[in-house]
Tab-separated table of C-alpha atoms in Angstrom:
chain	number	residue	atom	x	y	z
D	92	UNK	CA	-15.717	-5.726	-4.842
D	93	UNK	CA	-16.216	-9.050	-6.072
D	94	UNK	CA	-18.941	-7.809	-8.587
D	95	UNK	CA	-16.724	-5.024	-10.012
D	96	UNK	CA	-13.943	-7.556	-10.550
D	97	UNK	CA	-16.010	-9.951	-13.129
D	98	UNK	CA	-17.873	-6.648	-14.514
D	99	UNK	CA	-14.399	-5.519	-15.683
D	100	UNK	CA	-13.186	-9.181	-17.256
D	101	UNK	CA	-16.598	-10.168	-18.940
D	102	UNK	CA	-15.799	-9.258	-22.021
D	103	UNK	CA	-12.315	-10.727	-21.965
D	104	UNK	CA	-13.413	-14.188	-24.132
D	105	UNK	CA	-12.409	-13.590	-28.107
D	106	UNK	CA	-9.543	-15.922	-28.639
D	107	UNK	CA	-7.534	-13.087	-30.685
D	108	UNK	CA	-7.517	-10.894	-27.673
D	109	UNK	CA	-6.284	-13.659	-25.633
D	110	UNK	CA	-3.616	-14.578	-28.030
D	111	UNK	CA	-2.221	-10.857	-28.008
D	112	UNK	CA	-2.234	-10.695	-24.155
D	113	UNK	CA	-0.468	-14.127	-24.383
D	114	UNK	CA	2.248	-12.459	-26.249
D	115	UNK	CA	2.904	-9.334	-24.691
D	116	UNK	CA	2.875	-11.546	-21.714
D	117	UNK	CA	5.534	-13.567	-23.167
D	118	UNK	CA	7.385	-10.391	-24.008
D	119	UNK	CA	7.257	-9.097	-20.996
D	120	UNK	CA	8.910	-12.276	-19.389
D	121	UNK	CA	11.420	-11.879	-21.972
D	122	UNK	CA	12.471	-8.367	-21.920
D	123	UNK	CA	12.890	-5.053	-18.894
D	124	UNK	CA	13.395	-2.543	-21.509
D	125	UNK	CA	12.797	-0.077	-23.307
D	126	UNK	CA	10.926	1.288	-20.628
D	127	UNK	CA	7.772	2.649	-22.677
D	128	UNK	CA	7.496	-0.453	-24.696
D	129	UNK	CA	6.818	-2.206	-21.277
D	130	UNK	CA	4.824	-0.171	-20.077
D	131	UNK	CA	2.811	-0.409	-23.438
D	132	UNK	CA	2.654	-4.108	-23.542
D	133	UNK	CA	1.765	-4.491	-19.979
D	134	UNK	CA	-1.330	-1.963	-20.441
D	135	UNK	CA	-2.197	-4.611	-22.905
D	136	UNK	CA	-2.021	-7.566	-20.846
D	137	UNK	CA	-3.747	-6.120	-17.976
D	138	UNK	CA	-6.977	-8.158	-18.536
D	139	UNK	CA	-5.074	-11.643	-18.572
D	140	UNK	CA	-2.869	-10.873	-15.371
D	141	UNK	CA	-5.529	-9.498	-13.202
D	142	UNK	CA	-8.140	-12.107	-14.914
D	143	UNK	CA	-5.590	-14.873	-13.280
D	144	UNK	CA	-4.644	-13.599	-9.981
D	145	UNK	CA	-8.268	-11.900	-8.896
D	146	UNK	CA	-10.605	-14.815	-10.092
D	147	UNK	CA	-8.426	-18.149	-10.447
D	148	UNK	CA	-9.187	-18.920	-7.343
D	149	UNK	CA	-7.475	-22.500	-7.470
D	150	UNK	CA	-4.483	-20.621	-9.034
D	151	UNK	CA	-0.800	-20.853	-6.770
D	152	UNK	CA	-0.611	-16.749	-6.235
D	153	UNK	CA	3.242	-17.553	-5.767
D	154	UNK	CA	3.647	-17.938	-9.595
D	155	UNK	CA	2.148	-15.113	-10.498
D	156	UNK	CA	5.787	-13.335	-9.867
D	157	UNK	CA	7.440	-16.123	-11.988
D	158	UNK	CA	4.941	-15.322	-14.786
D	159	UNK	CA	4.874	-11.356	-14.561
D	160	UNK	CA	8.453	-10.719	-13.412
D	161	UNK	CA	8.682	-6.638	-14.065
D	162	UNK	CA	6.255	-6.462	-11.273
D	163	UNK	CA	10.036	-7.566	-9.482
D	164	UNK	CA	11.631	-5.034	-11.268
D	165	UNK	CA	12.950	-1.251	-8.824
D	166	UNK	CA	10.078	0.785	-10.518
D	167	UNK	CA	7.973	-2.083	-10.652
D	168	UNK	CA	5.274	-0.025	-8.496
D	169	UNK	CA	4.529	2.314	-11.495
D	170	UNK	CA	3.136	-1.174	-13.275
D	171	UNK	CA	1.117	-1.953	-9.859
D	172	UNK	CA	-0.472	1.854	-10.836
D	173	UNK	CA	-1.507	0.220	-13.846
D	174	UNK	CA	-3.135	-2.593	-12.569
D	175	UNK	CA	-4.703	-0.645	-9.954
D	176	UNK	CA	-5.860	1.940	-11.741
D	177	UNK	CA	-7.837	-0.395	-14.612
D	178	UNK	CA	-9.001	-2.610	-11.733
D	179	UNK	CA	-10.818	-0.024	-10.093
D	180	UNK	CA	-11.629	2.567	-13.076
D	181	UNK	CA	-9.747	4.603	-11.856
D	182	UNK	CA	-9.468	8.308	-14.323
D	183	UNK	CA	-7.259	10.443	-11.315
D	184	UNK	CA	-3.923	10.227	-11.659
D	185	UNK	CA	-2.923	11.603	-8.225
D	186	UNK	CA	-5.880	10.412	-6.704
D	187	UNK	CA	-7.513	11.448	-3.178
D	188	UNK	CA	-4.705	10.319	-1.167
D	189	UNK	CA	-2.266	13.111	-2.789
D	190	UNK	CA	-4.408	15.775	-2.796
D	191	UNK	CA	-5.941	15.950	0.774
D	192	UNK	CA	-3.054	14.054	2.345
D	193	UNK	CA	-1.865	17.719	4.022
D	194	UNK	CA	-5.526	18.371	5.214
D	195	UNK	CA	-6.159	15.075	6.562
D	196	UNK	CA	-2.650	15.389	9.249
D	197	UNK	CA	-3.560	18.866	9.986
D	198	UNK	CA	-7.649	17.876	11.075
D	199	UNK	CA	-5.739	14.648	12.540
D	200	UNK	CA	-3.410	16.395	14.429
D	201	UNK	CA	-6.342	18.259	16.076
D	202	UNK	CA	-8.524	15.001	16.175
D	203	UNK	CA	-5.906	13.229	18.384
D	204	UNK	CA	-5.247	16.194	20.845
D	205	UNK	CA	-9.000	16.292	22.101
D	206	UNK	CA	-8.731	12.742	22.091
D	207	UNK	CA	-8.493	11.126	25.509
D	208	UNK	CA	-4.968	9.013	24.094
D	209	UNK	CA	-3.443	7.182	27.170
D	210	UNK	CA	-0.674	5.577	24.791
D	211	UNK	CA	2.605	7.563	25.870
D	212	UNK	CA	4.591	7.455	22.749
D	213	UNK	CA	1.877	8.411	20.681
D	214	UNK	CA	1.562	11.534	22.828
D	215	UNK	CA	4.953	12.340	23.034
D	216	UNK	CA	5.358	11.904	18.852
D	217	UNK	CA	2.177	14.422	18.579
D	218	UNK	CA	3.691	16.740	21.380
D	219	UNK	CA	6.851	16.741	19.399
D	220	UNK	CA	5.574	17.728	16.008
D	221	UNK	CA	3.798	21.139	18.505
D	222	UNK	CA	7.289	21.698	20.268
D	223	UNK	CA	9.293	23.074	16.800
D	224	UNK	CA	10.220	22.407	13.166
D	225	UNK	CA	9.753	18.995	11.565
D	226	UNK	CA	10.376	18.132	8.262
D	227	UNK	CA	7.120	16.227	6.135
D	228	UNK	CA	8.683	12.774	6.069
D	229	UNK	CA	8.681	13.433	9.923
D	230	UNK	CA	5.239	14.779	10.497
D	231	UNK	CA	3.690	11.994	8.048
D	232	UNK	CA	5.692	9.680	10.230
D	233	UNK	CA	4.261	10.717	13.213
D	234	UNK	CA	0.576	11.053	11.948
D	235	UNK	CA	0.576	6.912	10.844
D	236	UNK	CA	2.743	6.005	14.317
D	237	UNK	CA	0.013	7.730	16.432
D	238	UNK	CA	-2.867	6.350	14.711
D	239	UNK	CA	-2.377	3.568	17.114
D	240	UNK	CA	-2.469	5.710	20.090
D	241	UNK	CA	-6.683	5.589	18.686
D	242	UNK	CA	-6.682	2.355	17.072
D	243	UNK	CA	-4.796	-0.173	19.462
D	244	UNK	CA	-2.332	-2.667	16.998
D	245	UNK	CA	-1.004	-6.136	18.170
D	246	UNK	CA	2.832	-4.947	19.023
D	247	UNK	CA	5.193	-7.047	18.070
D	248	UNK	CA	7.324	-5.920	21.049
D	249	UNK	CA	6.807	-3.300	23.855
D	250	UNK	CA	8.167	-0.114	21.930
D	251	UNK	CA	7.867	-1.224	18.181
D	252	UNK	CA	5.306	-0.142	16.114
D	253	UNK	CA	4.268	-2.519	13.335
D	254	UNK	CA	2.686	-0.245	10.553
D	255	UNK	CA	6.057	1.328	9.607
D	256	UNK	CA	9.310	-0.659	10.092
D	257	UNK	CA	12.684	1.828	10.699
D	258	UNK	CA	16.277	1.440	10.491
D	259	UNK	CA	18.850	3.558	10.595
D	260	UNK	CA	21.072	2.710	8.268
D	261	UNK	CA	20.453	1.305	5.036
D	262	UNK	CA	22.846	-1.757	5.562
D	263	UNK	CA	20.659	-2.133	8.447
D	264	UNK	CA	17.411	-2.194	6.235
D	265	UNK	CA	19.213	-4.958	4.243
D	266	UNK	CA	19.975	-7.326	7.237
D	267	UNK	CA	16.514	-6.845	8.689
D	268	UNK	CA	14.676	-7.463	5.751
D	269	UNK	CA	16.740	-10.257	4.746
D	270	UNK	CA	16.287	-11.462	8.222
D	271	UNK	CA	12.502	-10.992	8.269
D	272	UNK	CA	12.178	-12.664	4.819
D	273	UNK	CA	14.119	-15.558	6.212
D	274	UNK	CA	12.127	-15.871	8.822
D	275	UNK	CA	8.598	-15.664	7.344
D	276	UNK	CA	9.925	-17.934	4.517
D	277	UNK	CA	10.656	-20.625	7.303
D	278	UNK	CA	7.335	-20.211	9.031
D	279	UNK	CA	5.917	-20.727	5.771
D	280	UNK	CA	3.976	-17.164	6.324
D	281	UNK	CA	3.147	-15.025	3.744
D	282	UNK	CA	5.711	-11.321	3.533
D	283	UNK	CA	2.435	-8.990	3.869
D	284	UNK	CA	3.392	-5.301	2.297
D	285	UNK	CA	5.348	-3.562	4.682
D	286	UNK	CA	7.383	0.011	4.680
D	287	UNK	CA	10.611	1.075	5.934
D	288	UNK	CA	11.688	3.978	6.953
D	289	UNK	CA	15.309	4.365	6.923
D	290	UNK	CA	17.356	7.237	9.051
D	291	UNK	CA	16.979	9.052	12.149
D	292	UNK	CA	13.216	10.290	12.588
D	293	UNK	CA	14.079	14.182	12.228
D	294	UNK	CA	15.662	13.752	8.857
D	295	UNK	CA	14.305	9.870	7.266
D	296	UNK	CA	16.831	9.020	4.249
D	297	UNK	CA	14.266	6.834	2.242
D	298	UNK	CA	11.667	4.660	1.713
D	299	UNK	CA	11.123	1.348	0.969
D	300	UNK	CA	7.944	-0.849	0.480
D	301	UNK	CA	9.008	-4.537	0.606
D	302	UNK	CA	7.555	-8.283	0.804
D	303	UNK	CA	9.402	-11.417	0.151
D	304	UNK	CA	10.467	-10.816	-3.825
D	305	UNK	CA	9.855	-7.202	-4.300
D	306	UNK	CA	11.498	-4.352	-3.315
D	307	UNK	CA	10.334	-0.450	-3.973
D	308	UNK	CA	12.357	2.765	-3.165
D	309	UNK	CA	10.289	5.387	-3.193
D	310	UNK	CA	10.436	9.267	-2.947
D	311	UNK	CA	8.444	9.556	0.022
D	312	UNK	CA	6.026	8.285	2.547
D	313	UNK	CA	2.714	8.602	1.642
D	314	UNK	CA	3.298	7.055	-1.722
D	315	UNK	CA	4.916	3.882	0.166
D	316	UNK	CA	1.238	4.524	1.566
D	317	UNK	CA	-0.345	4.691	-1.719
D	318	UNK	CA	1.610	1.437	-3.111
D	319	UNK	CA	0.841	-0.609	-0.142
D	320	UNK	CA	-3.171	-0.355	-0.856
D	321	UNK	CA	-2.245	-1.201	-4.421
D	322	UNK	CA	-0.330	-4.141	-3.790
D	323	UNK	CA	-2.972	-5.527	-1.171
D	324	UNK	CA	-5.812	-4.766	-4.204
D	325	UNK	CA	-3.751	-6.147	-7.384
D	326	UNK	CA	-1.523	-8.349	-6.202
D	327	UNK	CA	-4.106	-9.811	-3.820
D	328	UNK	CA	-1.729	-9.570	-0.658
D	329	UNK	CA	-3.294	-8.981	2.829
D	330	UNK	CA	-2.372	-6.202	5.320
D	331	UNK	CA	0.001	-7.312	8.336
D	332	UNK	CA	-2.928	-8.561	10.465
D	333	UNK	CA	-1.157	-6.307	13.489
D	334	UNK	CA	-1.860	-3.041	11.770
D	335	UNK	CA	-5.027	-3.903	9.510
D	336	UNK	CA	-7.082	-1.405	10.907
D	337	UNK	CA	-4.806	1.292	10.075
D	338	UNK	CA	-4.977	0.088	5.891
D	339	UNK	CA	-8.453	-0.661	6.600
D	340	UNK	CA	-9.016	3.175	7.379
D	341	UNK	CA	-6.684	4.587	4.851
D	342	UNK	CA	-7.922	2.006	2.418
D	343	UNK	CA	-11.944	3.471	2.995
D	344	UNK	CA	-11.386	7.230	3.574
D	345	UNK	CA	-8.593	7.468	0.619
D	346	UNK	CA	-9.810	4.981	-1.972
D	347	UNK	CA	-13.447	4.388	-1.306
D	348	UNK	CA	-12.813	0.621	-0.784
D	349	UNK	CA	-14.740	-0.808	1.718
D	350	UNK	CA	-13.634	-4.365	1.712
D	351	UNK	CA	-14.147	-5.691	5.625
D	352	UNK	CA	-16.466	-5.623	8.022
D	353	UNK	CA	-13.671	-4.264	10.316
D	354	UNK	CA	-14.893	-0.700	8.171
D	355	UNK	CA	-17.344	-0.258	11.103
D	356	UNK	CA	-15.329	-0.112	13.694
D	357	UNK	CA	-16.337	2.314	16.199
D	358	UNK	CA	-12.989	3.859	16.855
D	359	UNK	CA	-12.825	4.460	12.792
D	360	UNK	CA	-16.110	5.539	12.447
D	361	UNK	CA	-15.758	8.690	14.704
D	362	UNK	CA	-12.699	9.629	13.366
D	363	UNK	CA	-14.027	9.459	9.722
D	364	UNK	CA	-17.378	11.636	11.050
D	365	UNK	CA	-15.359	14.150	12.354
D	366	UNK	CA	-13.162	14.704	9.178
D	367	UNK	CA	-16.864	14.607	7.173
D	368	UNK	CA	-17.849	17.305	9.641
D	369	UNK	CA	-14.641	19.306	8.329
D	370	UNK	CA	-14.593	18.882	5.076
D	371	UNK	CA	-15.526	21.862	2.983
């Protein structure tokens, strides 16, 4: 990964180019709208940012929010796209994640119910989704939530699961997440990406992908999914170390990264050999 990183900024040296990524940087810091002229003058600055927070190693990543501050911005995510997408070449706009997204929980689905899963509330989520109608938001849900019924996370309490934070209210997603981000701020721990779901399981509200400054709605599930592997990518965040093998799966199968060791897993490996085995 390294090596693609400094093949994409070699040629990012001529002082002109530096001094026109310098001022749409500026700009940018200066101005939230109109929304195509942003999104025109970050295009142009992508070299510079990602040049500063991917290989200035000795650089203080908590400025980089201070110096790009539309990544703060509600549709902020649609700039992480941006990012993302020159970062890794990227030519797909919906990429692998949208399109086989419905195949992947149906041969999941079927993965986990020949599985030999002792974890009750993953079986009982799975047995639910079999029982009657479920909406997508539910079933998608349900698909990340049981992961862990094959891949084991460090709970942070007895019935919580980490991956995907709920609450159902949203003035109850505001307290907790300014509680969490008081909390973490205190410790002196970084806010890794995190999602909320917010609403009663059978009928989720919305979504939100948060950390300590930013703060995403989104329309749905998977593309809290989708924003979280950009974030950890761009941004250079790190996956809540309780649920890393979950983004360490969805960040290999989905997006071809294969960033950790932790990619071998055995657990990991036989699930992705049986969706090979599937696929068409």
């Amino acid at each position: 990964m390294v090596r693609l990183i400094k093949e994409v900024f070699k040629n990012v040296s001529h002082v002109s180019e530096i001094r026109r990524m310098e001022s749409s940087k500026v700009w940018l810091r200066n101005n939230y709208a109109p929304g195509d002229q942003v999104l025109s003058q970050w295009k142009q600055s992508v070299q510079l940012r990602l040049r500063s927070i991917q290989l200035d190693k000795d650089k203080n990543k908590s400025t980089v929010l201070s110096e790009w501050p539309r990544y703060q911005d509600e549709d902020g995510y649609l700039l992480v796209d941006v990012d993302f997408e020159f970062l890794f070449q990227t030519t797909d706009e919906q990429g692998k994640l949208f399109v086989e997204w419905e195949w992947f929980c149906e041969n999941f689905i079927e993965y986990f119910s020949s599985a030999d899963v002792r974890d009750d509330y993953s079986r009982q989520l799975i047995g639910a989704l079999e029982d009657g109608d479920y909406t997508t938001d539910t079933r998608d849900f349900v698909v990340c939530a049981a992961f862990h019924g094959l891949l084991k996370p460090v709970r942070t309490s007895a019935k919580k699961l980490p991956t995907i934070l709920q609450a159902q209210t949203e003035e109850e997603f505001a307290g907790s997440l300014n509680s969490q981000r008081q909390e973490l701020e205190s410790n002196g721990t970084q806010f890794s990406p995190r999602i909320y779901a917010v609403g009663p399981i059978e009928n989720f509200e919305s979504f939100y992908v948060v950390t300590n400054k930013l703060r995403y709605k989104l329309p749905s599930l998977v593309r809290c999914l989708d924003v979280v592997v950009k974030l950890k990518f761009t941004l250079d965040l790190q996956f809540p170390e309780s649920c890393e093998l979950f983004w360490v799966f969805i960040s290999k199968y989905f997006y071809d990264i294969d960033y950790t060791q932790k990619s071998r897993n055995t657990q990991i490996l036989q699930l992705l050999a049986f969706l090979n085995s599937r696929e068409k």
